[in-house]
PDB file of C-alpha atoms in Angstrom:
ATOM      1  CA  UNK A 128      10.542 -38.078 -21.418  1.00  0.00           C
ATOM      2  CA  UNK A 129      12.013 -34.745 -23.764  1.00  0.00           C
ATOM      3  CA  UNK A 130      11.982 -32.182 -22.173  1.00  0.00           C
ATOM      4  CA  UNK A 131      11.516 -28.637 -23.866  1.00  0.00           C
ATOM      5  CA  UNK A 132      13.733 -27.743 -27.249  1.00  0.00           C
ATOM      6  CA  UNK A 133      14.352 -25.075 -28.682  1.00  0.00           C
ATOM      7  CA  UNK A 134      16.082 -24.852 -32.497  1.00  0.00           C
ATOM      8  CA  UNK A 135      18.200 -23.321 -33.637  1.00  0.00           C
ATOM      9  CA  UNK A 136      20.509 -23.087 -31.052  1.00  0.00           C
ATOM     10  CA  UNK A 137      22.194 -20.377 -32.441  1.00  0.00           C
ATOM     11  CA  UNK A 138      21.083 -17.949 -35.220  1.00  0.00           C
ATOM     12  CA  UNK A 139      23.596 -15.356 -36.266  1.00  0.00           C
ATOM     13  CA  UNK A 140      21.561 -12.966 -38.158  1.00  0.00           C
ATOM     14  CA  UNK A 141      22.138  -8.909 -40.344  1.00  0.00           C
ATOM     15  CA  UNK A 142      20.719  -6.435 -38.868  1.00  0.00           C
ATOM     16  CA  UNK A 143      17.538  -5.743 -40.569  1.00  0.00           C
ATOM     17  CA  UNK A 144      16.591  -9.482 -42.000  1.00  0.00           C
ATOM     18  CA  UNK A 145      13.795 -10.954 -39.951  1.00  0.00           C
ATOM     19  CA  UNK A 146      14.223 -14.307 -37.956  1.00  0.00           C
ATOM     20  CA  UNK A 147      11.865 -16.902 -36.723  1.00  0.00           C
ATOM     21  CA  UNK A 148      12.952 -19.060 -33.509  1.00  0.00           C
ATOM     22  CA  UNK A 149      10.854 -22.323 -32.713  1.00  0.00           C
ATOM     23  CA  UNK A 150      10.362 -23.944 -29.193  1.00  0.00           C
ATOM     24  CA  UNK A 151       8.381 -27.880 -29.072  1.00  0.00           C
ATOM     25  CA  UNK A 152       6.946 -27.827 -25.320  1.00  0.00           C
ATOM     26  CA  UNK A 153       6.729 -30.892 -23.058  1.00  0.00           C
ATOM     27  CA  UNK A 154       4.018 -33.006 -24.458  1.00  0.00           C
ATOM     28  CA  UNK A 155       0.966 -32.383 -22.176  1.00  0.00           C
ATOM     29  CA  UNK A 156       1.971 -28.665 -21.091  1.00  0.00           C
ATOM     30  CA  UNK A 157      -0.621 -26.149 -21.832  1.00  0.00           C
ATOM     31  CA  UNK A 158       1.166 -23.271 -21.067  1.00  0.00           C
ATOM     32  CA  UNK A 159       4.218 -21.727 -23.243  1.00  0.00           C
ATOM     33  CA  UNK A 160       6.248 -18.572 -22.222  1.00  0.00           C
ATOM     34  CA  UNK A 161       8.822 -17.318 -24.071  1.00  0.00           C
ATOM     35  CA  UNK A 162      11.915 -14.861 -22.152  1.00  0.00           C
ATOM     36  CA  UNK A 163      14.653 -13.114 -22.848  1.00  0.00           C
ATOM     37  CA  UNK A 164      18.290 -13.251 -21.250  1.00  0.00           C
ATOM     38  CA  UNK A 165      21.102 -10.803 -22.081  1.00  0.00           C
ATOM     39  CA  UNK A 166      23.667  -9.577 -20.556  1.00  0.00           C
ATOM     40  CA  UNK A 167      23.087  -7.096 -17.752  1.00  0.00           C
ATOM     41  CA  UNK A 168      19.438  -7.164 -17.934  1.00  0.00           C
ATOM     42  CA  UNK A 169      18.701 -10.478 -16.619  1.00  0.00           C
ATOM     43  CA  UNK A 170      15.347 -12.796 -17.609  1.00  0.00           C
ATOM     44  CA  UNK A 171      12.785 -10.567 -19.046  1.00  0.00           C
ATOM     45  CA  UNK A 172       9.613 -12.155 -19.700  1.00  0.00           C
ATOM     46  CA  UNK A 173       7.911 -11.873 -23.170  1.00  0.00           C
ATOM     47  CA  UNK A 174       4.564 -13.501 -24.128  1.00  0.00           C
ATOM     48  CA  UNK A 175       2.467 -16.206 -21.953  1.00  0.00           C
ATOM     49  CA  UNK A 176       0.003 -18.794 -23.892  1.00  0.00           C
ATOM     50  CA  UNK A 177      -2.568 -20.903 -21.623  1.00  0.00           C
ATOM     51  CA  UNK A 178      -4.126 -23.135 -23.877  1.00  0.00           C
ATOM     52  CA  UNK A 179      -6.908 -21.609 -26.055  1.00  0.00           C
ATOM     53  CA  UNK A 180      -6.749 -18.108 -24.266  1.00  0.00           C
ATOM     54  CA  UNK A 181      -5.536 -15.013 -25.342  1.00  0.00           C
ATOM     55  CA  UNK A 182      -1.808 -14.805 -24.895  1.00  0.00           C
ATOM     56  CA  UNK A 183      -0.566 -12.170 -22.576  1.00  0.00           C
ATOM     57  CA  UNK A 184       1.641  -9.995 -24.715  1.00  0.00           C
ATOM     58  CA  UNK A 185       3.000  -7.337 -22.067  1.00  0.00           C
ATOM     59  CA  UNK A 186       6.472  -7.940 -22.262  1.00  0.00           C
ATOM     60  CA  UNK A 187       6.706  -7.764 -26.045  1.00  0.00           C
ATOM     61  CA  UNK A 188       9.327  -5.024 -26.408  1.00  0.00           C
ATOM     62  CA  UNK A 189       7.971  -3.639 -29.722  1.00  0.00           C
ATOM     63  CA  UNK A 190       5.794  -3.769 -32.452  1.00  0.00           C
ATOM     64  CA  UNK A 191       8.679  -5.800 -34.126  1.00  0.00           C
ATOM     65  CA  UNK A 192       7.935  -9.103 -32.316  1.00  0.00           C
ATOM     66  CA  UNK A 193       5.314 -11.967 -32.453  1.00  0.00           C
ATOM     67  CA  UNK A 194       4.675 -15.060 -31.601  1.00  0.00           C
ATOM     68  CA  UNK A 195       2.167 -17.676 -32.429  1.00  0.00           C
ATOM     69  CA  UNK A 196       1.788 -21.409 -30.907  1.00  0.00           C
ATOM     70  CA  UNK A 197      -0.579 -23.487 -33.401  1.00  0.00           C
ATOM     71  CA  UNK A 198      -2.467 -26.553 -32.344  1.00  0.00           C
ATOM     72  CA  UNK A 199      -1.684 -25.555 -28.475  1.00  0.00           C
ATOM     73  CA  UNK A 200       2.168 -26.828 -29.273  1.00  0.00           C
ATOM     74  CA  UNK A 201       4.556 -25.848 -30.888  1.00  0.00           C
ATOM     75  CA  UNK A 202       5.655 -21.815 -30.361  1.00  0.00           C
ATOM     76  CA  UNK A 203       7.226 -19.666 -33.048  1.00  0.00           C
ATOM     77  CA  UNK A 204       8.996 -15.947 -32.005  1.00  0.00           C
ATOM     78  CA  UNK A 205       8.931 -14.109 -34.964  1.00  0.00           C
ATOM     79  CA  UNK A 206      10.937 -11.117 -34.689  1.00  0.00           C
ATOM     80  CA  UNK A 207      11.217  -8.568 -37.799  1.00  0.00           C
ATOM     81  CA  UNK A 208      13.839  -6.039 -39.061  1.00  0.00           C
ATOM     82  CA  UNK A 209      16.486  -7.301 -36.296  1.00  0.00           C
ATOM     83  CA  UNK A 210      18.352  -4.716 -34.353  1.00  0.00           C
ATOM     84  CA  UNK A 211      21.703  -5.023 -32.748  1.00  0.00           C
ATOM     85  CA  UNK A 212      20.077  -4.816 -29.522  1.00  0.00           C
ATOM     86  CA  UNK A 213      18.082  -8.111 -30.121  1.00  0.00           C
ATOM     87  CA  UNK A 214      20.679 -10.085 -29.680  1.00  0.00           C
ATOM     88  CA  UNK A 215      20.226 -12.296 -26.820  1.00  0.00           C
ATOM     89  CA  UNK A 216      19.519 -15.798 -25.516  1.00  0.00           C
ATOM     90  CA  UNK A 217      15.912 -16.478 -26.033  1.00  0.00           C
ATOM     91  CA  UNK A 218      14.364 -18.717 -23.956  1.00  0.00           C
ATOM     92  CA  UNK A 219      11.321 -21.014 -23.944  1.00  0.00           C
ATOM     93  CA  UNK A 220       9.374 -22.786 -21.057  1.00  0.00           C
ATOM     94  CA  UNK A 221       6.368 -24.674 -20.446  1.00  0.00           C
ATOM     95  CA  UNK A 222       4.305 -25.588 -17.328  1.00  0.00           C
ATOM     96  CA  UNK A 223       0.950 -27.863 -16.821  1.00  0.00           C
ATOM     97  CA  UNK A 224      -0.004 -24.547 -15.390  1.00  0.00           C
ATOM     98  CA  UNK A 225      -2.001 -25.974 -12.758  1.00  0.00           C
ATOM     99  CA  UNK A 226      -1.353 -23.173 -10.715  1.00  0.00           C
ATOM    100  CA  UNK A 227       0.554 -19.898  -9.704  1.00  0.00           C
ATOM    101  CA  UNK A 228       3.669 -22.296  -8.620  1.00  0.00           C
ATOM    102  CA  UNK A 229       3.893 -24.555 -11.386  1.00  0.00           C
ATOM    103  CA  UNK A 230       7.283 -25.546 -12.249  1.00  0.00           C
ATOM    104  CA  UNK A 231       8.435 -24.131 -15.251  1.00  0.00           C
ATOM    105  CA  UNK A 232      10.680 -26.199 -17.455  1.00  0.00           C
ATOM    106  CA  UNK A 233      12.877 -24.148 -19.780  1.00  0.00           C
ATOM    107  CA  UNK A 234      14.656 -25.357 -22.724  1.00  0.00           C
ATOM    108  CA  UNK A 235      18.619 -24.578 -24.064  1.00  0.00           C
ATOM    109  CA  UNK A 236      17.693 -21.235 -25.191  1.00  0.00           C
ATOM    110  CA  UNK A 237      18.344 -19.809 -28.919  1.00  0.00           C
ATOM    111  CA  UNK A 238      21.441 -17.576 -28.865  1.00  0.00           C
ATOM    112  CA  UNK A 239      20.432 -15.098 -31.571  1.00  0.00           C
ATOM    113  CA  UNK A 240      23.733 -12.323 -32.351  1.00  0.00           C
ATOM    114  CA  UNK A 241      22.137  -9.365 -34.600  1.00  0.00           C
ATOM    115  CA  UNK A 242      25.504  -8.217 -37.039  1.00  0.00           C
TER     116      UNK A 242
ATOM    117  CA  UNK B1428       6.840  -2.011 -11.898  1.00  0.00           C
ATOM    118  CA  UNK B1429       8.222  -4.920  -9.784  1.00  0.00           C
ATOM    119  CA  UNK B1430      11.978  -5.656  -9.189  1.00  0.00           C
ATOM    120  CA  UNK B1431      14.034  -8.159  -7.654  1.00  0.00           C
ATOM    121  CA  UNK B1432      17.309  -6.927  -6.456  1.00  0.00           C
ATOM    122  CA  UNK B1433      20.114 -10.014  -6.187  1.00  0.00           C
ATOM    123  CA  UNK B1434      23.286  -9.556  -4.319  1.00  0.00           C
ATOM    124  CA  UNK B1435      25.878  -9.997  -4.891  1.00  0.00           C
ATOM    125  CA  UNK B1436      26.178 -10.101  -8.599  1.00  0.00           C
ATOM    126  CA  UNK B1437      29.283 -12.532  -8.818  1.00  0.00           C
ATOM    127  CA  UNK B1438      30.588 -14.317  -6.189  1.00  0.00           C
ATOM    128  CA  UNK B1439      34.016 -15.875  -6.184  1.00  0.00           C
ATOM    129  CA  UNK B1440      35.197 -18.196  -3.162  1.00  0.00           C
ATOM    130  CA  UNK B1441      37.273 -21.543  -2.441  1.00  0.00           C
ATOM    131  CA  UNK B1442      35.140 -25.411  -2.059  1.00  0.00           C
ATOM    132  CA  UNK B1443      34.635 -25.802   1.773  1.00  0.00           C
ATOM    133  CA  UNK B1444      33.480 -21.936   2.446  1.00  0.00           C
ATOM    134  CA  UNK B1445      29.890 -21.001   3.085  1.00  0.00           C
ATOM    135  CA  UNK B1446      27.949 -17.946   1.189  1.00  0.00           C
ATOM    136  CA  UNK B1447      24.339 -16.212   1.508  1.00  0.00           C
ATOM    137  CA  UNK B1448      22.784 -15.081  -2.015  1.00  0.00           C
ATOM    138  CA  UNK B1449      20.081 -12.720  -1.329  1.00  0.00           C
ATOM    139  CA  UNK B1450      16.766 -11.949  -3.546  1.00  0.00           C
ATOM    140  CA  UNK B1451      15.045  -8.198  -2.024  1.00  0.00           C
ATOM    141  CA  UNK B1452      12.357  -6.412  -3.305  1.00  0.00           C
ATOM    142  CA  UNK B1453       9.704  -3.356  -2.267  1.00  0.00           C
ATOM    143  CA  UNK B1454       7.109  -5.518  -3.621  1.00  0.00           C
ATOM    144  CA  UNK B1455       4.715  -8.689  -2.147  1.00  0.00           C
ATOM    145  CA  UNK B1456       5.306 -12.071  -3.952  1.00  0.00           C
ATOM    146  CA  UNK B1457       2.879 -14.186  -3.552  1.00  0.00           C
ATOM    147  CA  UNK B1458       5.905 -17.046  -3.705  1.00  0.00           C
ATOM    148  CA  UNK B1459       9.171 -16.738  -5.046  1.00  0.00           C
ATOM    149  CA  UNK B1460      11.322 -19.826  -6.656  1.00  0.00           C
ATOM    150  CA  UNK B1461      15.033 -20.117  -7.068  1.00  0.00           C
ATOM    151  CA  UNK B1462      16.675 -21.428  -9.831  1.00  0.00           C
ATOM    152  CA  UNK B1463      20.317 -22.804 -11.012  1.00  0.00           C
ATOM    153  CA  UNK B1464      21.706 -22.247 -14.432  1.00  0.00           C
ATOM    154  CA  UNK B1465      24.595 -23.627 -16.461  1.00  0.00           C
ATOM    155  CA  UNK B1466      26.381 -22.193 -19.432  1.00  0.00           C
ATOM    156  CA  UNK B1467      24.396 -22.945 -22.684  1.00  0.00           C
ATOM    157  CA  UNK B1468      21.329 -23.996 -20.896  1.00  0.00           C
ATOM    158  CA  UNK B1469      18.217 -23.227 -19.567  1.00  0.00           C
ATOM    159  CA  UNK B1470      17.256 -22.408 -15.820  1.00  0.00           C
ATOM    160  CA  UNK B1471      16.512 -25.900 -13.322  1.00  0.00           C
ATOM    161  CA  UNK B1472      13.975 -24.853 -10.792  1.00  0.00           C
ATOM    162  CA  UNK B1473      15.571 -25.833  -7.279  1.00  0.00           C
ATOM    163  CA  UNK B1474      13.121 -24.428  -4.720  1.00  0.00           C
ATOM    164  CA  UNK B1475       9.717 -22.236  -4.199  1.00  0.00           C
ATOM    165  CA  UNK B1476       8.786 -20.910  -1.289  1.00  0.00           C
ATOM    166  CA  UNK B1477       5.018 -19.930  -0.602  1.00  0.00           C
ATOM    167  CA  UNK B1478       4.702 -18.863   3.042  1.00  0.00           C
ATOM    168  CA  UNK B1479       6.447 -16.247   4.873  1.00  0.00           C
ATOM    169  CA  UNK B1480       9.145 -17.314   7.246  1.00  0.00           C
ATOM    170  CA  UNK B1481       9.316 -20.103   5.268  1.00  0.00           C
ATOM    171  CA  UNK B1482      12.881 -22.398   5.309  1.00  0.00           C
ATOM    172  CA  UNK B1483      13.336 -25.415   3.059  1.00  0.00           C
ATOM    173  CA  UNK B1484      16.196 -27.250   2.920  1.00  0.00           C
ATOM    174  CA  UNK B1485      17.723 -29.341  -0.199  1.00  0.00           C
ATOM    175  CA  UNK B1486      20.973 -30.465   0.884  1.00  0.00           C
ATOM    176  CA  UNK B1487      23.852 -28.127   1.748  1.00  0.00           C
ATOM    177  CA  UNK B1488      21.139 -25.850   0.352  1.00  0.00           C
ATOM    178  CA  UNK B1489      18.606 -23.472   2.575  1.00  0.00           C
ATOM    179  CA  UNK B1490      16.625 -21.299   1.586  1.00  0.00           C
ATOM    180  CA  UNK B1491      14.561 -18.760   3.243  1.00  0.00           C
ATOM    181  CA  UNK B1492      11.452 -16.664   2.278  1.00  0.00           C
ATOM    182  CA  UNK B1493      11.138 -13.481   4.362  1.00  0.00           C
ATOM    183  CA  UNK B1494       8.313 -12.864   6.699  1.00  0.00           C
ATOM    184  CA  UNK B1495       6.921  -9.968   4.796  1.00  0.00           C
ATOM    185  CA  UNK B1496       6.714 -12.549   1.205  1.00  0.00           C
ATOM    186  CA  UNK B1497       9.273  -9.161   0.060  1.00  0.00           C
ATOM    187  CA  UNK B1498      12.783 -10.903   0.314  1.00  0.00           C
ATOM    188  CA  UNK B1499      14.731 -14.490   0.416  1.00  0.00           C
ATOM    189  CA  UNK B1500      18.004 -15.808   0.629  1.00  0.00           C
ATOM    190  CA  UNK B1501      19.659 -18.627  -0.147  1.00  0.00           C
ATOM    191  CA  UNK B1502      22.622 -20.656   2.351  1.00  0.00           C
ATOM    192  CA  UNK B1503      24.703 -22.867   0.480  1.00  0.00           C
ATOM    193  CA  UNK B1504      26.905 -24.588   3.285  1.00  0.00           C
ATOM    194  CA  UNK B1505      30.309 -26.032   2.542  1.00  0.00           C
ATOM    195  CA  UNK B1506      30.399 -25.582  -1.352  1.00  0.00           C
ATOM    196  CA  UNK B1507      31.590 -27.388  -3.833  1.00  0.00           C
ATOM    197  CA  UNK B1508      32.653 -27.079  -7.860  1.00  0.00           C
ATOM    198  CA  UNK B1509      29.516 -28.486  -8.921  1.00  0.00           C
ATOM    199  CA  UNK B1510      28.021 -25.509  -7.333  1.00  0.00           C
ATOM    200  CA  UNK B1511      29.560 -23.235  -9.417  1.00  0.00           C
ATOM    201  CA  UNK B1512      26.399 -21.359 -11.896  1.00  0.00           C
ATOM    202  CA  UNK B1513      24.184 -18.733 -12.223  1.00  0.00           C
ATOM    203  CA  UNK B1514      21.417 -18.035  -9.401  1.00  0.00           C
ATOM    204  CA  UNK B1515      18.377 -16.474 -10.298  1.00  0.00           C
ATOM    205  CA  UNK B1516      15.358 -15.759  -8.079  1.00  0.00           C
ATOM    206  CA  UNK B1517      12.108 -15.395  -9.560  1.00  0.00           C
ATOM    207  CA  UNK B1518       8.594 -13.833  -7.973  1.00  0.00           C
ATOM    208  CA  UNK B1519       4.893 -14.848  -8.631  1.00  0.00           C
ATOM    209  CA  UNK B1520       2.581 -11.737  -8.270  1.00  0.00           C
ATOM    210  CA  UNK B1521       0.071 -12.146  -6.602  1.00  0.00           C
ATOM    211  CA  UNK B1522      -1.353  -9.622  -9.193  1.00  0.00           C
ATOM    212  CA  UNK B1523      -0.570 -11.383 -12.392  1.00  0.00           C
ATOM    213  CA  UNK B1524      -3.501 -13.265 -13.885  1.00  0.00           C
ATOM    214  CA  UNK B1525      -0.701 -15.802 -15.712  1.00  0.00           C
ATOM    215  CA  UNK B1526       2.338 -17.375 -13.802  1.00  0.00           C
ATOM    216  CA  UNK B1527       5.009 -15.513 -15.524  1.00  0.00           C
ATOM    217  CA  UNK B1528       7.809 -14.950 -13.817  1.00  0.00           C
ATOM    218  CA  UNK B1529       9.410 -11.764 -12.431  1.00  0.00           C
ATOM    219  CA  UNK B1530      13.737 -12.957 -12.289  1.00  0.00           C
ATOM    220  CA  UNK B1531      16.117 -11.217 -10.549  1.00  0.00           C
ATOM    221  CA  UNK B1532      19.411 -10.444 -12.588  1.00  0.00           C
ATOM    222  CA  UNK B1533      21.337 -13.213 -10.711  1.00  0.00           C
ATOM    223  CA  UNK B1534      24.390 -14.366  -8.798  1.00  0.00           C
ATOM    224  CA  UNK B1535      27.026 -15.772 -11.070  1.00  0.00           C
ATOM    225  CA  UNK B1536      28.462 -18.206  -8.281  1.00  0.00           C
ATOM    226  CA  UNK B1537      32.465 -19.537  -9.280  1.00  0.00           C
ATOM    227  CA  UNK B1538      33.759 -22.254  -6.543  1.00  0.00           C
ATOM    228  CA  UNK B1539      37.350 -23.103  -7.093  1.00  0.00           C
ATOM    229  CA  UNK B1540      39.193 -25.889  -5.631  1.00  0.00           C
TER     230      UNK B1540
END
């Protein structure tokens, strides 16, 4: 079966414009995470949706970014007035979540470059 | 805050050595999973390891969870060029009511021949 995409796969952006970055989850997966690689600072974890629940926002880094996943699917990071530090490998994963060591299956990644 | 500390951060060595990665941390995990990654993709899950003292082998691959649930390590015996990638380790809190993952900054792993 697919596994997780992400699109684009790379989004070269000016600083200040806003940018929206998409992620389809493995079909059946009710929970969605969303993570951050750059260089030097490793994976940093960003927002967590489990199905209907409230997502878990505490790694948002600022006001500036958002997500949403409609219809328990598809995700969309939304992040406004880009910085140069933004730019970084975004990365999506999903899970059946059935439990604390659920394998998470990430996608490609978006490689977003802020100008 | 919780950290995991990976060492060393690149590793260079010739196909047919050995090499230890190693995953530490002040803090409890309640497991802790390893993961492979290759340039322009996302991480592959290779191993998680739940109980302390724990040892699971995949291959010329062992890995080891510490007794305390603080540290791990993984063996890779004889590598090879496929080998070469990026190692992360990642920790479960026990403490976190989701499953998302705390990663280590990883081990950028080059195997020459």
């Amino acid at each position: 079966g697919a596994g997780v995409s992400q699109s684009p796969s790379n989004k070269v952006t000016e600083k200040g414009k806003d940018v929206e970055l998409r992620c389809d989850p493995i079909s059946g997966h009710t929970a969605l995470y969303w993570y951050r690689q750059s260089l030097g600072q490793g994976l940093e974890f960003l927002i967590y949706f489990q199905g209907n629940s409230a997502p878990d926002k505490s790694g948002l880094p600022s006001d500036r970014f958002s997500a949403e996943r409609t219809g328990g699917s598809v995700s969309t990071l939304t992040i406004q007035r880009t910085q140069q530090e933004d730019s970084a490998v975004y990365l999506c994963a999903s899970s059946l979540a059935r439990g604390p060591t659920d394998t998470q299956y990430f996608g490609p990644g978006t490689r977003l470059t802020v100008l | 805050t919780q950290l995991l500390e990976q060492s060393p951060q690149f590793l260079s060595i010739q196909e047919g050595e050995n090499l230890t990665v190693y995953c530490n941390s002040s803090s409890v995990f309640s497991s802790l999973q390893w993961y492979r990654q290759e340039p322009g993709e996302g991480p592959v899950l290779l191993v998680t390891v739940v109980t302390g003292g724990e040892v699971k082998k995949l291959k010329r691959l062992t890995f080891q969870f510490g007794d305390a649930r603080k540290d791990s390590s993984l063996h890779i015996t004889a590598a090879q060029t496929g080998d070469t990638g990026l190692y992360l380790c990642a920790g479960i809190s026990p403490n976190q009511a989701g499953t998302a993952l705390i990663f280590g900054k990883g081990t950028t792993l080059s195997v020459s021949s």
